[in-house]
mmCIF file of C-alpha atoms in Angstrom:
data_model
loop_
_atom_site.group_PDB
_atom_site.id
_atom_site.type_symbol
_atom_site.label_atom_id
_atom_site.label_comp_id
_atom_site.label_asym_id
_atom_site.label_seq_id
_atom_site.Cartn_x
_atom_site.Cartn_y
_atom_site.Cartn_z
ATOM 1 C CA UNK A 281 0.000 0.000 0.000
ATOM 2 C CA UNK A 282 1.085 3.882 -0.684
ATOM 3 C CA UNK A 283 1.756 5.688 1.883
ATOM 4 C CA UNK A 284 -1.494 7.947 1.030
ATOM 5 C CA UNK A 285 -3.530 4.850 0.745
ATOM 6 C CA UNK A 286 -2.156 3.872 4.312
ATOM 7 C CA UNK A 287 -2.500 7.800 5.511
ATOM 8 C CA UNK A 288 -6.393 7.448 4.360
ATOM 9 C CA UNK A 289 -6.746 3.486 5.957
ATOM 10 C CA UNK A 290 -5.234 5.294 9.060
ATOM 11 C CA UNK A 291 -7.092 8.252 9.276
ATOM 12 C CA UNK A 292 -10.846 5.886 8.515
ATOM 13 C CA UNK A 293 -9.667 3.805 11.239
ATOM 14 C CA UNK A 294 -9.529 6.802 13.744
ATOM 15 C CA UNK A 295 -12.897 8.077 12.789
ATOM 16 C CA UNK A 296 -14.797 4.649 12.929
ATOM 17 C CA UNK A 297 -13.115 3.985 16.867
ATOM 18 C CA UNK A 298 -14.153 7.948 17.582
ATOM 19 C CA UNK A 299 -18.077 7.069 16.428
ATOM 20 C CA UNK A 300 -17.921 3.846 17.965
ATOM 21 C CA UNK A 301 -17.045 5.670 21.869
ATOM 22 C CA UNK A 302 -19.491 7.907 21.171
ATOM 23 C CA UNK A 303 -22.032 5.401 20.314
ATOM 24 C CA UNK A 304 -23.092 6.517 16.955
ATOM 25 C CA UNK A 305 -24.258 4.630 14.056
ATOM 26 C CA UNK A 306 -21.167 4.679 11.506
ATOM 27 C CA UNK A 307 -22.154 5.681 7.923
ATOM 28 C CA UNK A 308 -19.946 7.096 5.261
ATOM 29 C CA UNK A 309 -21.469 10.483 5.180
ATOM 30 C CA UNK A 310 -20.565 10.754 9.358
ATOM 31 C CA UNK A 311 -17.099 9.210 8.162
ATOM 32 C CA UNK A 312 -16.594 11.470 5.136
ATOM 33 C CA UNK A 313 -17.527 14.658 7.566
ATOM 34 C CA UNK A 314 -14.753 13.630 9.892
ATOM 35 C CA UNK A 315 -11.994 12.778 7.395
ATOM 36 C CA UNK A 316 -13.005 15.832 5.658
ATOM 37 C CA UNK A 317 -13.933 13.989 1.821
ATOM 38 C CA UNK A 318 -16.893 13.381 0.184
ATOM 39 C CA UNK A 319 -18.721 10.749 0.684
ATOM 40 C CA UNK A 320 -18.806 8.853 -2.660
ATOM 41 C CA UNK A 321 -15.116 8.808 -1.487
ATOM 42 C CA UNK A 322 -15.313 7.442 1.524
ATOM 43 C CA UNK A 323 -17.608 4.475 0.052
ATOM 44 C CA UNK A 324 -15.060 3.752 -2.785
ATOM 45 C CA UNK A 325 -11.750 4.085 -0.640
ATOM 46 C CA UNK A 326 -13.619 1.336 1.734
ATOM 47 C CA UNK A 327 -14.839 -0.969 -1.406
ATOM 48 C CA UNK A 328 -11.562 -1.427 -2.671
ATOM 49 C CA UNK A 329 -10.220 -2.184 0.608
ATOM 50 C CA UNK A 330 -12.060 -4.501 1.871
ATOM 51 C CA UNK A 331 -13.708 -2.437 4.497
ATOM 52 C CA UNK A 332 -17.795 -1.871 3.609
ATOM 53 C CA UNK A 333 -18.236 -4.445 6.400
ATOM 54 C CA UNK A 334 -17.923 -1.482 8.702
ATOM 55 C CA UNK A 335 -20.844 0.146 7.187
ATOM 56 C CA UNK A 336 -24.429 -1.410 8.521
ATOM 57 C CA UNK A 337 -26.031 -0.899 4.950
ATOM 58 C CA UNK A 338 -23.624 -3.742 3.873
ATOM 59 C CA UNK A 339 -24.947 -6.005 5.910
ATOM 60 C CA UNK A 340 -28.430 -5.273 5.399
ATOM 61 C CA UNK A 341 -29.224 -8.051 2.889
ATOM 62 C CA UNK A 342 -27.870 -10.743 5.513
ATOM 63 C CA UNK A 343 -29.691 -9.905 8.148
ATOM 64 C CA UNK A 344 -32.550 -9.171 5.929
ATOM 65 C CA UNK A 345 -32.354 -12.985 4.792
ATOM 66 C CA UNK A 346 -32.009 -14.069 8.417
ATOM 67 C CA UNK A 347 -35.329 -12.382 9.662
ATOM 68 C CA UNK A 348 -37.230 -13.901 6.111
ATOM 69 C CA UNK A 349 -36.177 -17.151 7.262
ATOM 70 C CA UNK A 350 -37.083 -16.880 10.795
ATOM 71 C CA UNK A 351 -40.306 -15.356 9.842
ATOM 72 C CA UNK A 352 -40.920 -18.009 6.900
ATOM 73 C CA UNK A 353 -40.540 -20.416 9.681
ATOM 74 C CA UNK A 354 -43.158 -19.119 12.409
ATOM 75 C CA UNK A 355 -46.699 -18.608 11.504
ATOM 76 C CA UNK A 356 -47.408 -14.907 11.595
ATOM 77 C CA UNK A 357 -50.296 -15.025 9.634
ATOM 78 C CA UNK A 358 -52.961 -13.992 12.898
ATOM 79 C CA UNK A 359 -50.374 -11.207 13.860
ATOM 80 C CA UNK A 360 -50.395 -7.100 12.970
ATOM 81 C CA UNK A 361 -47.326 -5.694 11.871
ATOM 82 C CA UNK A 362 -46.256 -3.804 14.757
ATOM 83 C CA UNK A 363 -46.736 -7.238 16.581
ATOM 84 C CA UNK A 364 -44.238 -9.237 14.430
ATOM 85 C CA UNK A 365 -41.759 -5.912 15.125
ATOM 86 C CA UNK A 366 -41.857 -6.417 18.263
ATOM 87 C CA UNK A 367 -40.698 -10.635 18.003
ATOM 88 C CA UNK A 368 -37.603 -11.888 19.404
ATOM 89 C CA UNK A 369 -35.896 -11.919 15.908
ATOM 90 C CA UNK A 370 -32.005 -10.772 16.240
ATOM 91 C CA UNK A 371 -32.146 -7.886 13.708
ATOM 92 C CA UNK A 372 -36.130 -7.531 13.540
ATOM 93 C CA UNK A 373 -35.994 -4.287 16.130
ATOM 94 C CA UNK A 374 -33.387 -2.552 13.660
ATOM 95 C CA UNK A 375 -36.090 -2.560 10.961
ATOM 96 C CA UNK A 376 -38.118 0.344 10.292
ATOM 97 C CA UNK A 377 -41.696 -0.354 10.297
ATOM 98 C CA UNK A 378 -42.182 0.394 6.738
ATOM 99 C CA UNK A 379 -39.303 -1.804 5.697
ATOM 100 C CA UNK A 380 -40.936 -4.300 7.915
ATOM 101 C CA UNK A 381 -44.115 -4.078 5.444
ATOM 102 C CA UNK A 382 -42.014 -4.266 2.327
ATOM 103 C CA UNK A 383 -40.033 -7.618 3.414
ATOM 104 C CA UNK A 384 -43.423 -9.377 4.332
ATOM 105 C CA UNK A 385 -45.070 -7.896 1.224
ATOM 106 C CA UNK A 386 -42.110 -8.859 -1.353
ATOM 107 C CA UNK A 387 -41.320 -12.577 0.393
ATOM 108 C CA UNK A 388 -45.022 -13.435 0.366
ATOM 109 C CA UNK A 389 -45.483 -13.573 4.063
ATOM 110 C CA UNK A 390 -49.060 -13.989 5.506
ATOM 111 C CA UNK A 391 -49.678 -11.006 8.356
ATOM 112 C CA UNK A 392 -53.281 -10.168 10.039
ATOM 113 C CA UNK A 393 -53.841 -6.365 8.232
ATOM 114 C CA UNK A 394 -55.570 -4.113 10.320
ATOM 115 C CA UNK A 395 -58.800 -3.661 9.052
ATOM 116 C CA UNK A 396 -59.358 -7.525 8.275
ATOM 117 C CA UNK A 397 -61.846 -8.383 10.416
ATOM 118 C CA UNK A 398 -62.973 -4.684 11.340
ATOM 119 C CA UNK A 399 -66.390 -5.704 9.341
ATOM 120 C CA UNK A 400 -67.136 -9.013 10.862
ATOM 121 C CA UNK A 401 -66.517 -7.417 14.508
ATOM 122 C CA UNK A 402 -68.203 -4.102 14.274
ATOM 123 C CA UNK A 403 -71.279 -5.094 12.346
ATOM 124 C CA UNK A 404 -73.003 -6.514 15.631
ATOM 125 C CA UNK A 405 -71.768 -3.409 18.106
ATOM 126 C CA UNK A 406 -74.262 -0.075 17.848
ATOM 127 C CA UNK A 407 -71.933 2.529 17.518
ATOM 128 C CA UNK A 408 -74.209 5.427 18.643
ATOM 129 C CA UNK A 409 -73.745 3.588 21.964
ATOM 130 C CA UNK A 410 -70.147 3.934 23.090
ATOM 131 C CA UNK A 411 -67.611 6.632 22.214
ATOM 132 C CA UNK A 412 -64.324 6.181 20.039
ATOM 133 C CA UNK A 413 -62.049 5.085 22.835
ATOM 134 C CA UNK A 414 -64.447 2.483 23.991
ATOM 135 C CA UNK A 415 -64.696 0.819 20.542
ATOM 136 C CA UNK A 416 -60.793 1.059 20.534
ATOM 137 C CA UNK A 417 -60.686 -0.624 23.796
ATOM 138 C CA UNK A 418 -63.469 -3.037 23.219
ATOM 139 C CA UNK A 419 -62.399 -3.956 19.420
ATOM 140 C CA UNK A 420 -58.150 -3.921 19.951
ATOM 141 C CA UNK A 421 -58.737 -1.546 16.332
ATOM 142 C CA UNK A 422 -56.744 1.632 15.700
ATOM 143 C CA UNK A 423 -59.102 4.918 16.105
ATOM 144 C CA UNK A 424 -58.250 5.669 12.717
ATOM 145 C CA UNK A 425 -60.038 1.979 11.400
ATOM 146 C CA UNK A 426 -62.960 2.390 13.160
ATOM 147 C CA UNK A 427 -63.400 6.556 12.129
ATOM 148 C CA UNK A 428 -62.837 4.841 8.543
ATOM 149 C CA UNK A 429 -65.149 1.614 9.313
ATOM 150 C CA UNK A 430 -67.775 4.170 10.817
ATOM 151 C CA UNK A 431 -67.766 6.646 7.917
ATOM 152 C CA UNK A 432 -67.834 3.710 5.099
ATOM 153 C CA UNK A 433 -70.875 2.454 6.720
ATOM 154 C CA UNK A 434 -72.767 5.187 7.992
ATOM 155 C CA UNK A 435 -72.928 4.596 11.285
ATOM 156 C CA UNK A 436 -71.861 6.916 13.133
ATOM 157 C CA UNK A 437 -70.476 6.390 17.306
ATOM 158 C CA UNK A 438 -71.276 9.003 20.049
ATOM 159 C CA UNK A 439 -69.309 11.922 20.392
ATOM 160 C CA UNK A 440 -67.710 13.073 23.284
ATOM 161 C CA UNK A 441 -68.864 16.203 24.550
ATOM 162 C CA UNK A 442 -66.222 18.982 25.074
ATOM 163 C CA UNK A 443 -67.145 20.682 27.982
ATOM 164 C CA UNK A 444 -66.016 24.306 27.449
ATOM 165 C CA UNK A 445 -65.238 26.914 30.333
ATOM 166 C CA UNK A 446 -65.188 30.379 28.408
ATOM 167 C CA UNK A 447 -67.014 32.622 30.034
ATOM 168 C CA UNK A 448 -69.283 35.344 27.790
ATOM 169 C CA UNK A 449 -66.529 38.768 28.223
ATOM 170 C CA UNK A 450 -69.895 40.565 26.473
ATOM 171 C CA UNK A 451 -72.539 39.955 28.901
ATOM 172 C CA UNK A 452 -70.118 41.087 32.061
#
C-alpha cells in the first residue's frame, strides 16, 4: 500500500473507533464529515479495501435474509405488523416499520392487516352507543379503522362532549 492509501486506511480507522465511543451509528457520510472527503469517497476508498463491512447498509441483505427465514418459519399469519416488530428476531428491532411491510409484502409472508376483520366485529356493536375510545378498547382496532369503518358504513359512534369553560366577556 502507498503511503497515502495507508494515511487514508489510518485516518478511517480513527474516525470509525471515535463514532464507535461515542455510540453513533457509523455511515460514510458521518465518516466522510470527519476525514473531511466526500462521501462517494469514503464508500469507494472502503470498497476497494475490503472495508464496507464497517458500514451497517452492507450487511443489510444478511440480516434481511435471516429475519425472512425466521419469519418463513413461524406462523405470523394472525399477527399485525407492529406485533411481528416487536418478536424476538435478532435484527427484527433494527427494521423500520415500513421496511418491515415491504419484506413481508415482497417474500409473500401472511400477516393479520388491520382492518381484516374490522367488518365481521363491528357489524353486531351499535356505535351510537359507546364513544371512540371504547370501541378502541373493546375492538383492539386503531381509532383511525374504526373513524374509517364508521364513515364507510354510515354509522356513526357518540361523540364526546367537550365541555367548554369560556365565560361570555360581552354579557359582564
Amino acid at each position: 500500500m502507498s503511503t497515502k492509501t495507508l494515511k487514508t486506511k489510518r485516518k478511517l480507522d480513527s474516525a470509525i473507533v471515535e463514532l464507535q465511543a461515542q455510540g453513533q451509528k457509523i455511515t460514510a457520510e458521518k465518516l466522510a464529515q470527519i476525514v473531511g472527503v466526500t462521501t462517494q469517497a469514503v464508500h469507494l476508498f472502503m470498497s476497494k479495501h475490503d472495508m464496507l463491512h464497517f458500514l451497517p447498509a452492507s450487511n443489510q441483505r444478511k440480516r434481511t435474509l435471516g429475519i425472512v427465514a425466521e419469519l418463513k418459519g413461524m406462523d405470523v399469519s394472525g399477527l399485525l405488523v407492529k406485533e411481528i416488530h416487536q418478536l424476538p428476531i435478532d435484527g427484527l428491532a433494527d427494521v423500520k416499520t415500513d421496511r418491515l411491510y415491504t419484506i413481508l409484502r415482497e417474500n409473500n409472508i401472511a400477516y393479520r392487516r388491520p382492518m381484516e376483520n374490522i367488518e365481521q366485529i363491528l357489524k353486531d356493536v351499535d356505535l351510537s352507543q359507546h364513544n371512540i375510545q371504547e370501541l378502541a378498547s373493546m375492538t383492539g382496532f386503531e381509532k383511525d379503522a374504526i373513524k374509517y369503518y364508521s364513515e364507510k358504513h354510515n354509522k356513526p359512534f357518540k361523540r364526546m362532549r367537550v365541555r367548554s369553560s369560556k365565560v361570555d366577556t360581552a354579557e359582564q
